[in-house]
The first five atom37 places (N, CA, C, CB, O) and aatype in JSON, in Angstrom:
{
  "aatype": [20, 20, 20, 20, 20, 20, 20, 20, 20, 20, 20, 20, 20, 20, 20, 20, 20, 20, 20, 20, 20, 20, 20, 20, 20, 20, 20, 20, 20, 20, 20, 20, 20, 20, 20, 20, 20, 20, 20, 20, 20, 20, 20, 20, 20, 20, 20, 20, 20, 20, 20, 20, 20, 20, 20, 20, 20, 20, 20],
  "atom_mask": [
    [1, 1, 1, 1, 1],
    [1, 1, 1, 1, 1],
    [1, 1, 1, 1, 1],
    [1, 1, 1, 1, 1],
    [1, 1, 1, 1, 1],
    [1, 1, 1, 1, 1],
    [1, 1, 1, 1, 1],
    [1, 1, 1, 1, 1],
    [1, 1, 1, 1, 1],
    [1, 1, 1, 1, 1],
    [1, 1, 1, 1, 1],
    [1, 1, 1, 1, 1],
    [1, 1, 1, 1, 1],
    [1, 1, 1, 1, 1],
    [1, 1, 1, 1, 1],
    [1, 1, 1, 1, 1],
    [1, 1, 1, 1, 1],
    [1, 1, 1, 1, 1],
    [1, 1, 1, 1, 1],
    [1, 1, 1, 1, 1],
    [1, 1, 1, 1, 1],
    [1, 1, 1, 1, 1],
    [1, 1, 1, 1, 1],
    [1, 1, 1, 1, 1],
    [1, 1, 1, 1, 1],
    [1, 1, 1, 1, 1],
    [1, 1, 1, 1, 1],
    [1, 1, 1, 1, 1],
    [1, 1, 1, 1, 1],
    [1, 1, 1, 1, 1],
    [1, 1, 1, 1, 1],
    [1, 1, 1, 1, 1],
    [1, 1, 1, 1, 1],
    [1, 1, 1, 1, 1],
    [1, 1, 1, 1, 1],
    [1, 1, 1, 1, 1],
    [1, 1, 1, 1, 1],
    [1, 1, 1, 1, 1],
    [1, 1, 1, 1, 1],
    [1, 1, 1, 1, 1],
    [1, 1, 1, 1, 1],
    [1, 1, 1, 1, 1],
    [1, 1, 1, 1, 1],
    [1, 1, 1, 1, 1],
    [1, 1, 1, 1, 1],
    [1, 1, 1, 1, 1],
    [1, 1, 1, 1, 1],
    [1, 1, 1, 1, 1],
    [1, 1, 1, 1, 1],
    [1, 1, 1, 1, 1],
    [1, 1, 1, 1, 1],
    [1, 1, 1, 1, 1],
    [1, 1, 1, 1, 1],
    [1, 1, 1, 1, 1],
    [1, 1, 1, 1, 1],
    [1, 1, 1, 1, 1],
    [1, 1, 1, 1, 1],
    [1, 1, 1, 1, 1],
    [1, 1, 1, 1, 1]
  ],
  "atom_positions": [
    [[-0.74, -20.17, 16.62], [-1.3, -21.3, 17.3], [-0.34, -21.72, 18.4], [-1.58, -22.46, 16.32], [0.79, -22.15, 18.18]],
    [[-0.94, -21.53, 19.75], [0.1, -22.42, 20.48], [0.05, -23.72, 20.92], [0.39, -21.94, 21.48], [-1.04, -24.3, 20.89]],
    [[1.19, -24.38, 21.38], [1.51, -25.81, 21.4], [0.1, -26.66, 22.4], [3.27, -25.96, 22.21], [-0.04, -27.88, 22.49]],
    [[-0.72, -25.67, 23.01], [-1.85, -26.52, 23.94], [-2.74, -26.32, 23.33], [-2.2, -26.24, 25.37], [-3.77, -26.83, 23.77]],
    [[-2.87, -25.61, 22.2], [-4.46, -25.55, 21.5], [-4.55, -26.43, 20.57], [-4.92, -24.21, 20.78], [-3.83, -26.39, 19.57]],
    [[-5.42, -27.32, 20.76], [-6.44, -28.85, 19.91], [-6.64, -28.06, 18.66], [-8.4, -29.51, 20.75], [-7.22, -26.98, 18.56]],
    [[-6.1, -28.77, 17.75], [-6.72, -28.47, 16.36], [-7.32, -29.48, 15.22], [-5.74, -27.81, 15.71], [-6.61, -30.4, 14.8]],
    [[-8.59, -29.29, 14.76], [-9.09, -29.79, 14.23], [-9.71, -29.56, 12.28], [-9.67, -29.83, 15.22], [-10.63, -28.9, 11.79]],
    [[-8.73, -30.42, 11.71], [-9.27, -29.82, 10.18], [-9.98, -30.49, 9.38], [-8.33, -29.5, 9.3], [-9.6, -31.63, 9.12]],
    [[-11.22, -29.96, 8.75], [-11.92, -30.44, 8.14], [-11.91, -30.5, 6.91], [-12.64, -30.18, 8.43], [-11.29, -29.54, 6.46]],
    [[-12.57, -31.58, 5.62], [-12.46, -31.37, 4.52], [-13.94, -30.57, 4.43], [-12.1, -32.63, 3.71], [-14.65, -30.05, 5.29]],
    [[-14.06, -30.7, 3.14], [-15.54, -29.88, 2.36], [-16.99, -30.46, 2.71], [-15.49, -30.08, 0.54], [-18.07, -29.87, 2.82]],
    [[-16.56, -32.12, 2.88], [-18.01, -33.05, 3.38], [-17.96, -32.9, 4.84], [-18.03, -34.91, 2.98], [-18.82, -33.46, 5.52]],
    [[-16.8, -32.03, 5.51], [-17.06, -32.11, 7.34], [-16.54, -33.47, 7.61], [-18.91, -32.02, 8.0], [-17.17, -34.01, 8.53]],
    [[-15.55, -34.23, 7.09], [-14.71, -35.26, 7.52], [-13.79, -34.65, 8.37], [-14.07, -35.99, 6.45], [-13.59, -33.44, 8.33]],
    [[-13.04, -35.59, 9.34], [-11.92, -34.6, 9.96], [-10.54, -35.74, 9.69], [-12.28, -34.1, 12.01], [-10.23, -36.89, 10.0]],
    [[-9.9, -34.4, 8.8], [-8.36, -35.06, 8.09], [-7.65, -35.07, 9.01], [-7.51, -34.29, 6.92], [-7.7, -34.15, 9.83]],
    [[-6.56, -36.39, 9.17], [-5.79, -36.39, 10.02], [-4.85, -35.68, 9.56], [-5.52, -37.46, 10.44], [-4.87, -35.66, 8.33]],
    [[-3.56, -34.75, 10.27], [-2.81, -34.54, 9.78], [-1.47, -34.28, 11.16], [-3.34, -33.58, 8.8], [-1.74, -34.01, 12.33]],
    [[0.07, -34.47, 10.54], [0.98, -34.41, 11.42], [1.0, -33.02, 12.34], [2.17, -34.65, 10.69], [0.94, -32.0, 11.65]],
    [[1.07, -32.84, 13.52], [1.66, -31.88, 14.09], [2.37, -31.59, 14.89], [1.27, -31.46, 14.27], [2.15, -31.93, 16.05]],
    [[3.59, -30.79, 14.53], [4.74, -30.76, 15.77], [4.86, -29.25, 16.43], [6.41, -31.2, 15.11], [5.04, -28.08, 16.11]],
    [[4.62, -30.1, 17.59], [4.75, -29.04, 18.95], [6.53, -28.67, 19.54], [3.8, -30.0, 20.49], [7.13, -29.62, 20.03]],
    [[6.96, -27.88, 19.48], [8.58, -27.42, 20.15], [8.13, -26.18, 20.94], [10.01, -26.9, 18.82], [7.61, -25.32, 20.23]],
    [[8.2, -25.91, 22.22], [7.85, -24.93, 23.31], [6.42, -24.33, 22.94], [9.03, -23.72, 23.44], [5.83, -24.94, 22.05]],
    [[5.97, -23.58, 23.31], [4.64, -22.89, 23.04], [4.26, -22.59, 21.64], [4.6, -21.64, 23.72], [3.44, -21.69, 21.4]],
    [[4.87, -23.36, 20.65], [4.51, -22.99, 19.05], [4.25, -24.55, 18.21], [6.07, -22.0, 18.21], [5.15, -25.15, 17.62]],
    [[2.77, -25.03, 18.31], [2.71, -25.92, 17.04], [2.71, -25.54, 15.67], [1.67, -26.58, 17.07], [2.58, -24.34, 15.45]],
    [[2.84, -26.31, 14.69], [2.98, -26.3, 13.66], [2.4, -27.83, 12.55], [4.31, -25.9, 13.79], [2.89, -28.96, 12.58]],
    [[1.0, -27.25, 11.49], [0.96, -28.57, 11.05], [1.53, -28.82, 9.74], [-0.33, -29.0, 11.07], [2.1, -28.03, 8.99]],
    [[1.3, -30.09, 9.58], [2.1, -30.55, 8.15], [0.97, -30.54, 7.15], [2.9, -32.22, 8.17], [0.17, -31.47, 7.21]],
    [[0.81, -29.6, 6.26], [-0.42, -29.47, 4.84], [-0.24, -29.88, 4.13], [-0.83, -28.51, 4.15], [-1.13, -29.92, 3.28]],
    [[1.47, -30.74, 3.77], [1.33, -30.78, 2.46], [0.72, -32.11, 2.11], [2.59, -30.52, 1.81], [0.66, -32.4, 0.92]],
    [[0.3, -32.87, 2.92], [-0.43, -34.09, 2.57], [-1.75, -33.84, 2.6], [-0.17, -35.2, 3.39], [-2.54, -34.72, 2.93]],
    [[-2.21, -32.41, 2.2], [-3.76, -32.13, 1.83], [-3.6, -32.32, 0.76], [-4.51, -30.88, 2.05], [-2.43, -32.39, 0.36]],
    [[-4.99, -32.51, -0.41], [-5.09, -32.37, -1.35], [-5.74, -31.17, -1.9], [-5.4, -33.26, -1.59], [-6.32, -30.35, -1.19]],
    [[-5.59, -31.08, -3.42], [-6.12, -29.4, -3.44], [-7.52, -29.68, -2.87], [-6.22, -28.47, -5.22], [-8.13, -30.75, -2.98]],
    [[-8.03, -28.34, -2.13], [-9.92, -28.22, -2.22], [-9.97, -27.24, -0.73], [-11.12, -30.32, -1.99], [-9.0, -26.97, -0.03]],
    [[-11.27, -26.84, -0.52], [-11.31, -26.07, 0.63], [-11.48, -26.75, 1.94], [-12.31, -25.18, 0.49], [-12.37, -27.6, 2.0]],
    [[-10.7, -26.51, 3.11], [-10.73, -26.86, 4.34], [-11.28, -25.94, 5.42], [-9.57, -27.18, 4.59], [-11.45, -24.75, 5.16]],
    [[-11.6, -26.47, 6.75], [-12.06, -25.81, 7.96], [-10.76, -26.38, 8.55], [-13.67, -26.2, 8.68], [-10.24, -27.48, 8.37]],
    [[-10.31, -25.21, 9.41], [-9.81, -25.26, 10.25], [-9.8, -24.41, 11.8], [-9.08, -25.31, 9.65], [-9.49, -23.24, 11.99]],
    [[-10.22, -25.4, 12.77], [-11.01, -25.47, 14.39], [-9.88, -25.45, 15.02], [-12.03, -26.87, 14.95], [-9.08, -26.38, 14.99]],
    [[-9.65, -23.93, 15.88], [-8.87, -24.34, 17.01], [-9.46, -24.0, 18.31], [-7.58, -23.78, 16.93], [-10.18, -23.01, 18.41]],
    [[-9.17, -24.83, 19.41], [-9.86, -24.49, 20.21], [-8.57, -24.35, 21.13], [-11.06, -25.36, 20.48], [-7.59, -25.1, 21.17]],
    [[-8.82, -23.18, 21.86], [-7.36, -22.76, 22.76], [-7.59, -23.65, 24.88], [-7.4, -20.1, 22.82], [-8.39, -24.43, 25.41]],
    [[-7.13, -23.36, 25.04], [-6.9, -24.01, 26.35], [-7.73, -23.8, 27.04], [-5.88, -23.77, 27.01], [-8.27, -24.76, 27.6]],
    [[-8.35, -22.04, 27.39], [-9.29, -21.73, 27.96], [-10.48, -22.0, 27.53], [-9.19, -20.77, 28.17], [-11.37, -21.7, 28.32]],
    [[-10.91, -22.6, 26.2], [-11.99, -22.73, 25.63], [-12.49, -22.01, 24.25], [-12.66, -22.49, 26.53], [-13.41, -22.34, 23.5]],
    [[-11.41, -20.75, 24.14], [-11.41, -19.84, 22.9], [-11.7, -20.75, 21.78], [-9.99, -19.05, 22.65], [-11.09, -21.82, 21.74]],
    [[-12.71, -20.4, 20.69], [-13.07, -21.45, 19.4], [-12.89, -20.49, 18.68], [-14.53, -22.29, 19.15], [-13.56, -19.47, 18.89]],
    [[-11.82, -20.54, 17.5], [-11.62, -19.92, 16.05], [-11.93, -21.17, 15.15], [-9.96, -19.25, 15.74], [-11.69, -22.35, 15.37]],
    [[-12.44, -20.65, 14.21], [-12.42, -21.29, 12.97], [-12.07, -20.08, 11.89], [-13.88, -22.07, 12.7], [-12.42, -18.91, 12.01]],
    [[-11.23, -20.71, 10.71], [-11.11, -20.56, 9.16], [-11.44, -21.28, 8.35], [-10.15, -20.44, 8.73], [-11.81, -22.42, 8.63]],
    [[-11.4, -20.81, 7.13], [-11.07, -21.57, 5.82], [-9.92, -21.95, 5.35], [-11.42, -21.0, 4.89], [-9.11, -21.05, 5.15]],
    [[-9.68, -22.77, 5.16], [-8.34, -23.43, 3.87], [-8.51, -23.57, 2.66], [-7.85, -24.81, 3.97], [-9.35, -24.28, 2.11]],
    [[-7.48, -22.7, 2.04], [-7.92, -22.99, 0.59], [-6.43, -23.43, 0.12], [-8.67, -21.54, -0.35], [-5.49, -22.65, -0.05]],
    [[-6.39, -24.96, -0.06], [-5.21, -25.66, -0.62], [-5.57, -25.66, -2.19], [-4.98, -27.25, 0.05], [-6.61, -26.0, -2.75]],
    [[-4.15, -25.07, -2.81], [-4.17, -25.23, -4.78], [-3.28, -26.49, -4.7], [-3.19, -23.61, -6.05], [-2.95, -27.08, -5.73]]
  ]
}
């Protein structure tokens, strides 16, 4: 993930969890451990417009 791509994570009902993220040169990084267990979406959308999505599966 780099530091200009918007990311967006979802829980299981399609809420969107806030969560910390720190950017240092072209590499973000988020903070999970304040998920709780269950499955997540996670939306990134890159600079040019590129849309990935996954799954999260927090135990």
């Amino acid at each position: 993930m780099n530091a200009t791509d918007a990311v967006t994570v979802l829980d299981a009902g399609g809420r969107q969890v806030q969560l910390d993220v720190w950017r240092q040169g072209n590499v973000a990084q988020l903070e999970l451990g304040a998920l709780s267990p269950g499955m997540y979406h996670v939306v990134v959308t890159a600079a040019n417009g590129v849309v990935t999505t996954t799954r999260l599966a927090v135990q």
